Short mmCIF file of C-alpha atoms in Angstrom, two decimals:
data_model
loop_
_atom_site.label_atom_id
_atom_site.label_comp_id
_atom_site.label_asym_id
_atom_site.label_seq_id
_atom_site.Cartn_x
_atom_site.Cartn_y
_atom_site.Cartn_z
CA MET U 1 2.54 4.34 17.14
CA LYS U 2 3.24 7.88 16.37
CA LEU U 3 0.78 9.86 15.69
CA ALA U 4 1.37 13.46 13.57
CA SER U 5 -1.33 16.06 13.37
CA ILE U 6 -0.64 18.66 10.30
CA THR U 7 -2.92 21.62 9.87
CA LEU U 8 -2.23 24.05 7.69
CA PHE U 9 -4.69 27.58 8.50
CA VAL U 10 -2.74 30.18 6.58
CA ALA U 11 -3.64 28.09 3.02
CA ALA U 12 -7.33 28.45 3.86
CA LEU U 13 -7.38 32.16 5.20
CA LEU U 14 -5.35 33.53 2.32
CA LEU U 15 -7.69 31.88 0.40
CA GLY U 16 -10.21 34.37 2.20
CA SER U 17 -12.66 31.14 3.18
CA PRO U 18 -13.43 30.97 7.04
CA VAL U 19 -13.72 27.23 6.71
CA ALA U 20 -14.33 26.32 10.40
CA ALA U 21 -11.45 23.49 11.53
CA GLN U 22 -12.75 19.57 11.05
CA THR U 23 -10.49 16.84 12.71
CA LEU U 24 -10.46 13.55 10.95
CA ARG U 25 -8.55 10.59 12.15
CA ALA U 26 -6.13 8.40 9.66
CA HIS U 27 -4.25 4.90 9.77
CA THR U 28 -1.30 4.53 7.55
CA THR U 29 1.35 2.18 7.49
CA ASP U 30 5.15 3.06 8.51
CA ALA U 31 6.67 5.59 7.84
CA GLY U 32 9.29 5.41 4.48
CA SER U 33 5.70 3.45 2.41
CA ALA U 34 3.73 5.00 -0.40
CA PRO U 35 0.35 4.68 1.52
CA ASN U 36 2.01 6.42 4.84
CA THR U 37 3.61 9.48 2.08
CA VAL U 38 0.38 9.62 0.65
CA THR U 39 -1.76 9.79 3.44
CA LYS U 40 0.32 12.34 5.36
CA LEU U 41 0.15 14.13 1.97
CA VAL U 42 -3.33 14.04 1.94
CA SER U 43 -3.41 15.37 5.72
CA ARG U 44 -0.96 18.39 4.54
CA TYR U 45 -3.70 19.44 1.74
CA ALA U 46 -6.67 18.51 3.22
CA GLY U 47 -5.73 22.00 5.69
CA THR U 48 -6.17 24.03 2.56
CA GLU U 49 -10.29 22.77 3.10
CA GLY U 50 -10.25 23.48 6.46
CA ILE U 51 -10.10 19.88 7.79
CA ASP U 52 -7.10 18.69 10.05
CA ILE U 53 -5.92 15.10 9.67
CA GLN U 54 -4.59 13.11 12.94
CA VAL U 55 -2.74 10.84 11.25
CA SER U 56 -1.66 7.60 13.48
CA GLU U 57 0.80 5.20 11.11
CA GLY U 58 2.63 2.37 11.78
CA GLN U 59 -1.08 0.36 11.72
CA VAL U 60 -1.60 -3.34 9.75
CA MET U 61 -4.06 -2.12 7.53
CA THR U 62 -6.01 -5.56 7.67
CA ARG U 63 -6.77 -4.53 11.24
CA SER U 64 -7.48 -1.05 10.35
CA MET U 65 -9.83 -1.54 7.72
CA PHE U 66 -12.12 -3.03 10.61
CA THR U 67 -11.13 0.49 12.86
CA VAL U 68 -12.24 2.23 10.05
CA ALA U 69 -15.12 0.63 9.11
CA ASN U 70 -16.39 0.26 12.76
CA GLY U 71 -16.25 4.31 13.26
CA GLY U 72 -13.01 3.93 15.41
CA ALA U 73 -10.98 6.62 12.15
CA GLU U 74 -12.21 8.40 9.59
CA ILE U 75 -9.51 7.83 6.81
CA ILE U 76 -7.71 4.92 5.86
CA SER U 77 -5.19 3.44 3.06
CA ALA U 78 -6.16 0.07 1.85
CA ILE U 79 -4.76 -1.56 -0.36
CA ILE U 80 -6.91 -2.51 -3.08
CA GLY U 81 -6.52 -6.55 -3.31
CA GLN U 82 -6.54 -6.84 0.87
CA TYR U 83 -10.54 -4.64 0.54
CA ALA U 84 -11.09 -7.53 -2.56
CA ARG U 85 -10.22 -9.84 0.30
CA LEU U 86 -12.16 -8.57 2.88
CA ALA U 87 -15.62 -7.97 0.51
CA THR U 88 -15.02 -11.86 -0.34
CA GLY U 89 -14.30 -12.49 3.38
CA THR U 90 -10.98 -14.63 2.44
CA GLY U 91 -7.81 -14.87 2.74
CA PRO U 92 -6.90 -13.16 5.81
CA PHE U 93 -10.17 -12.49 6.62
CA ALA U 94 -11.22 -16.51 6.03
CA ASP U 95 -11.73 -16.85 9.89
CA MET U 96 -14.00 -13.76 9.99
CA SER U 97 -15.73 -13.91 6.99
CA THR U 98 -18.73 -12.57 7.61
CA GLU U 99 -17.63 -9.98 9.73
CA ALA U 100 -15.33 -9.05 6.82
CA GLN U 101 -18.15 -8.77 4.27
CA ALA U 102 -20.01 -6.50 6.18
CA ALA U 103 -16.87 -4.20 7.26
CA ALA U 104 -16.59 -4.16 3.57
CA THR U 105 -19.71 -2.36 3.03
CA ARG U 106 -18.58 0.62 5.42
CA LEU U 107 -15.49 1.91 3.46
CA ARG U 108 -16.17 4.39 0.45
CA SER U 109 -12.96 5.63 -2.23
CA VAL U 110 -11.59 8.57 -3.07
CA PHE U 111 -8.83 7.56 -5.68
CA SER U 112 -6.47 4.88 -5.64
CA PHE U 113 -2.71 4.78 -6.24
CA PRO U 114 0.46 2.78 -6.86
CA VAL U 115 1.81 1.34 -3.83
CA GLY U 116 4.77 -0.45 -5.66
CA ALA U 117 6.34 -3.80 -5.65
CA THR U 118 7.21 -6.47 -3.14
CA HIS U 119 11.39 -6.36 -3.10
CA ILE U 120 12.34 -10.13 -1.74
CA LEU U 121 15.98 -9.18 -0.99
CA THR U 122 18.64 -11.17 0.18
CA TRP U 123 22.91 -10.11 0.89
CA ASP U 124 24.55 -11.10 -2.46
CA GLY U 125 27.17 -14.29 -1.03
CA ASN U 126 24.55 -16.38 1.45
CA GLY U 127 23.83 -18.98 -1.42
CA ILE U 128 19.98 -17.90 -1.53
CA GLU U 129 19.86 -16.71 -5.60
CA SER U 130 16.41 -17.60 -6.29
CA LEU U 131 13.35 -17.90 -4.01
CA ASP U 132 13.69 -22.27 -4.11
CA ASP U 133 17.19 -21.62 -1.93
CA ILE U 134 15.27 -20.46 1.30
CA ALA U 135 14.70 -23.81 2.52
CA GLY U 136 15.78 -23.86 5.71
CA HIS U 137 16.41 -20.45 6.45
CA ARG U 138 14.60 -17.80 8.25
CA VAL U 139 12.63 -15.73 5.97
CA TYR U 140 10.51 -11.94 7.16
CA THR U 141 6.94 -11.97 5.11
CA GLY U 142 5.33 -8.94 7.15
CA PRO U 143 3.78 -7.51 9.94
CA GLY U 144 2.24 -10.63 12.47
CA GLY U 145 -1.32 -10.33 11.73
CA GLY U 146 -1.72 -8.51 8.29
CA GLY U 147 -2.07 -9.48 4.82
CA ALA U 148 0.98 -8.88 3.65
CA SER U 149 2.99 -11.90 5.18
CA VAL U 150 -0.10 -14.25 4.64
CA ASP U 151 0.12 -13.15 1.16
CA ASN U 152 3.83 -13.68 1.01
CA GLU U 153 4.07 -16.99 2.49
CA GLU U 154 1.38 -18.34 -0.22
CA LEU U 155 3.30 -16.18 -2.83
CA ILE U 156 6.13 -18.72 -1.86
CA GLU U 157 3.94 -21.87 -1.39
CA ILE U 158 2.92 -21.62 -4.98
CA LEU U 159 6.31 -20.58 -6.53
CA THR U 160 8.38 -23.24 -4.75
CA GLY U 161 6.23 -25.68 -3.13
CA LEU U 162 7.98 -24.49 0.75
CA HIS U 163 5.18 -24.12 3.64
CA ALA U 164 5.85 -21.50 6.09
CA GLY U 165 7.02 -23.10 9.77
CA THR U 166 8.23 -26.46 7.84
CA ASP U 167 10.10 -25.95 5.47
CA TYR U 168 11.65 -22.46 6.28
CA GLU U 169 11.05 -20.16 9.14
CA ALA U 170 8.62 -17.16 8.48
CA VAL U 171 9.29 -14.05 11.41
CA ARG U 172 6.80 -11.69 11.33
CA MET U 173 7.25 -8.41 12.92
CA PRO U 174 6.01 -4.61 12.12
CA TRP U 175 7.88 -3.77 8.98
CA GLY U 176 10.38 -1.08 10.61
CA GLU U 177 11.23 -4.43 13.02
CA GLY U 178 11.72 -6.75 10.16
CA MET U 179 13.84 -4.14 8.45
CA GLN U 180 16.02 -4.16 10.76
CA ALA U 181 16.19 -7.17 11.65
CA MET U 182 17.66 -8.20 8.17
CA ARG U 183 19.96 -5.22 8.47
CA ASP U 184 21.50 -7.48 11.80
CA GLY U 185 21.71 -10.40 9.75
CA GLN U 186 18.99 -11.85 12.18
CA VAL U 187 16.62 -13.33 9.02
CA ASP U 188 17.91 -14.05 5.80
CA VAL U 189 15.70 -12.76 2.96
CA MET U 190 13.60 -9.66 3.55
CA PHE U 191 9.85 -9.19 1.53
CA ARG U 192 9.13 -5.45 1.97
CA ILE U 193 6.70 -3.68 -0.90
CA ALA U 194 8.35 -0.10 -1.90
CA PRO U 195 8.24 1.93 -4.75
CA VAL U 196 11.10 0.60 -7.09
CA GLY U 197 13.98 2.92 -6.21
CA ALA U 198 12.75 3.48 -2.52
CA ALA U 199 15.03 5.17 -0.02
CA ILE U 200 14.31 2.65 2.31
CA ILE U 201 15.52 -0.53 -0.18
CA GLN U 202 18.58 1.57 -1.36
CA GLU U 203 20.10 2.19 1.95
CA PHE U 204 20.67 -1.90 2.24
CA GLY U 205 22.90 -1.59 -0.57
CA LEU U 206 24.84 1.36 0.40
CA SER U 207 26.34 -1.43 3.13
CA ARG U 208 27.33 -4.53 1.00
CA PRO U 209 25.85 -5.89 -2.53
CA ILE U 210 22.33 -7.08 -2.47
CA ARG U 211 20.40 -9.40 -4.87
CA PHE U 212 16.46 -9.32 -5.72
CA LEU U 213 14.55 -12.21 -6.15
CA GLY U 214 11.46 -12.56 -8.82
CA PHE U 215 9.49 -14.50 -11.04
CA ASP U 216 10.61 -16.41 -14.47
CA GLU U 217 8.43 -17.50 -17.32
CA GLU U 218 7.93 -20.95 -15.85
CA ASP U 219 6.58 -19.04 -12.60
CA VAL U 220 4.16 -17.08 -14.40
CA GLY U 221 2.51 -19.96 -16.29
CA THR U 222 1.11 -21.68 -13.54
CA ALA U 223 -2.61 -21.54 -12.96
CA ALA U 224 -2.15 -21.11 -9.39
CA PHE U 225 0.06 -18.15 -10.18
CA GLU U 226 -1.95 -16.89 -12.56
CA ALA U 227 -5.02 -16.66 -10.02
CA TYR U 228 -2.61 -15.09 -7.24
CA MET U 229 -2.12 -11.92 -9.66
CA SER U 230 -5.57 -11.76 -10.64
CA VAL U 231 -6.50 -10.32 -7.50
CA PRO U 232 -7.65 -6.64 -8.08
CA GLY U 233 -4.66 -4.24 -7.60
CA ARG U 234 -2.07 -6.50 -8.56
CA THR U 235 0.21 -6.48 -11.59
CA PHE U 236 3.76 -6.78 -12.54
CA ILE U 237 6.49 -4.28 -12.22
CA GLU U 238 9.96 -4.73 -13.95
CA LEU U 239 13.12 -4.25 -11.61
CA PRO U 240 15.82 -3.85 -14.24
CA PRO U 241 19.98 -4.33 -13.09
CA GLY U 242 20.75 -0.96 -11.52
CA THR U 243 17.99 -0.23 -10.11
CA TYR U 244 19.78 0.06 -6.53
CA GLU U 245 23.52 0.90 -5.90
CA GLY U 246 25.28 -2.80 -4.56
CA GLN U 247 22.61 -4.47 -6.76
CA VAL U 248 24.07 -7.57 -8.59
CA ASN U 249 21.32 -8.55 -10.42
CA GLN U 250 22.85 -8.50 -14.25
CA THR U 251 19.58 -8.84 -15.56
CA SER U 252 15.47 -7.48 -15.28
CA LEU U 253 13.36 -9.37 -12.48
CA GLU U 254 9.64 -9.19 -12.71
CA LEU U 255 8.07 -8.60 -9.53
CA ALA U 256 4.29 -7.92 -7.63
CA GLY U 257 3.18 -5.07 -7.99
CA PHE U 258 0.08 -3.57 -5.60
CA SER U 259 -2.74 -0.71 -5.71
CA ALA U 260 -3.72 1.06 -3.10
CA ALA U 261 -6.97 3.73 -2.59
CA ILE U 262 -7.64 6.59 -0.27
CA ALA U 263 -10.55 5.27 1.91
CA VAL U 264 -13.19 6.68 4.18
CA ASN U 265 -15.80 5.85 6.53
CA ALA U 266 -18.88 5.75 4.56
CA ASP U 267 -20.81 7.66 7.22
CA VAL U 268 -18.38 10.72 6.47
CA ASP U 269 -20.47 13.29 5.74
CA GLU U 270 -20.83 14.38 1.82
CA ASP U 271 -19.00 17.34 1.99
CA THR U 272 -16.57 17.06 3.86
CA VAL U 273 -15.40 14.22 1.46
CA TYR U 274 -16.01 16.55 -1.29
CA ARG U 275 -13.68 19.46 0.21
CA LEU U 276 -11.02 16.55 1.13
CA THR U 277 -11.13 15.19 -2.84
CA ARG U 278 -10.67 18.63 -4.38
CA SER U 279 -7.91 19.64 -1.71
CA PHE U 280 -6.39 16.45 -3.24
CA TRP U 281 -6.84 16.96 -7.04
CA SER U 282 -5.95 20.78 -6.41
CA ASN U 283 -2.75 20.25 -5.25
CA LEU U 284 -1.69 17.13 -7.25
CA ALA U 285 1.59 18.86 -8.87
CA GLU U 286 2.85 19.52 -5.46
CA ILE U 287 1.73 15.75 -4.25
CA GLN U 288 3.91 14.82 -7.33
CA ALA U 289 7.13 16.56 -6.78
CA ALA U 290 6.72 15.18 -3.21
CA ALA U 291 6.52 11.69 -4.48
CA THR U 292 7.70 11.06 -8.36
CA PHE U 293 5.54 7.59 -7.90
CA MET U 294 2.66 9.47 -7.45
CA ARG U 295 3.11 10.97 -11.22
CA ALA U 296 1.20 8.32 -12.78
CA VAL U 297 -1.96 9.64 -11.05
CA THR U 298 -3.93 11.80 -13.03
CA LEU U 299 -7.44 12.96 -13.29
CA GLU U 300 -8.14 11.01 -16.83
CA HIS U 301 -7.23 7.95 -14.86
CA PRO U 302 -8.40 8.24 -11.32
CA PHE U 303 -9.58 5.17 -10.57
CA THR U 304 -6.51 2.03 -12.25
CA ALA U 305 -7.26 -0.72 -10.12
CA LEU U 306 -9.68 1.06 -7.65
CA ASN U 307 -12.71 -2.26 -6.71
CA MET U 308 -14.03 0.15 -3.63
CA PRO U 309 -17.13 1.69 -4.75
CA LEU U 310 -16.74 5.83 -4.29
CA HIS U 311 -17.94 7.97 -1.32
CA PRO U 312 -20.93 10.33 -2.62
CA GLY U 313 -18.27 13.11 -1.42
CA ALA U 314 -16.00 11.94 -4.02
CA ILE U 315 -18.60 11.35 -6.88
CA ARG U 316 -19.85 15.02 -6.62
CA TYR U 317 -16.28 16.39 -7.44
CA TYR U 318 -15.64 14.26 -10.24
CA GLU U 319 -19.24 14.65 -11.45
CA GLU U 320 -18.38 18.45 -11.34
CA VAL U 321 -14.72 18.03 -12.99
CA GLY U 322 -16.32 16.00 -15.65
CA VAL U 323 -14.90 12.44 -14.97
CA ALA U 324 -16.51 9.82 -15.75
CA ILE U 325 -17.52 7.41 -13.18
CA PRO U 326 -17.74 3.31 -13.87
CA ASP U 327 -21.33 2.12 -12.85
CA ALA U 328 -19.52 -0.63 -10.57
CA LEU U 329 -17.91 2.18 -8.47
CA ARG U 330 -21.23 4.01 -7.90
CA PRO U 331 -22.39 3.04 -4.11
#
């Protein structure tokens, strides 16, 4: 676990606003992921409002939702689909349904953003050219105890009928270790969520040819797959040929795309979340320059796929700047 604390008092002084520093704790995923990048950017610019955010990265977000809901931290980069399952006590929360649903009531959102797509990557020439071919192989599906591994193994079963532990070996470990296992040949296939074109995916194609696995029309037409994709925040993202150096795919693939939200504990005071929200939108141009995938985020569409009620401090900001707030997002 790494801890990064970024405080920008100088900007506040230049603005002539002597705001007392306030410290908040944030949980996010491994470095290189979209949630990690956005959390650090939120942290950087929160300093202009006198807010110091201590970022704990490398966290498992399904666990961190409980941490933030219970006051062990104040901010989280939450996957929207995982919040949907938290709120219903299903999926990775099925064994703790009552606790999950209670935790969901203690989380509030600030804004949503795109996370990217689930890249399913293998080395070219190993005989794996479709998801059906993973039978008998070792597949990295995500961190142990996390929602990604559960979702990815569910997706494999829906698309192929193959079961983890019976038809293939599902390898669960932290994201960074899973990527290293792919580099070292300890796994044959890797699932990794990242923006299309991300450097953490490109690095694999720089060493040897890579193949991506995706969906075809027959997959998309099944009721089970439609149910999987109907979870809030899930969508289709196209992966064209030539997206990555070393990519051998000659035709476009459809990948599962996801959205996330910056969320806070419901008890964080209104003025703090108002200033946090204002710092993000006031510095959006700089944020988009640092993370090109954030160019899809605008004040005209600040709640794409969002299903978590907004915090009153965020509502105050949006009402102040004239953004219409759907009734479903009012707590």
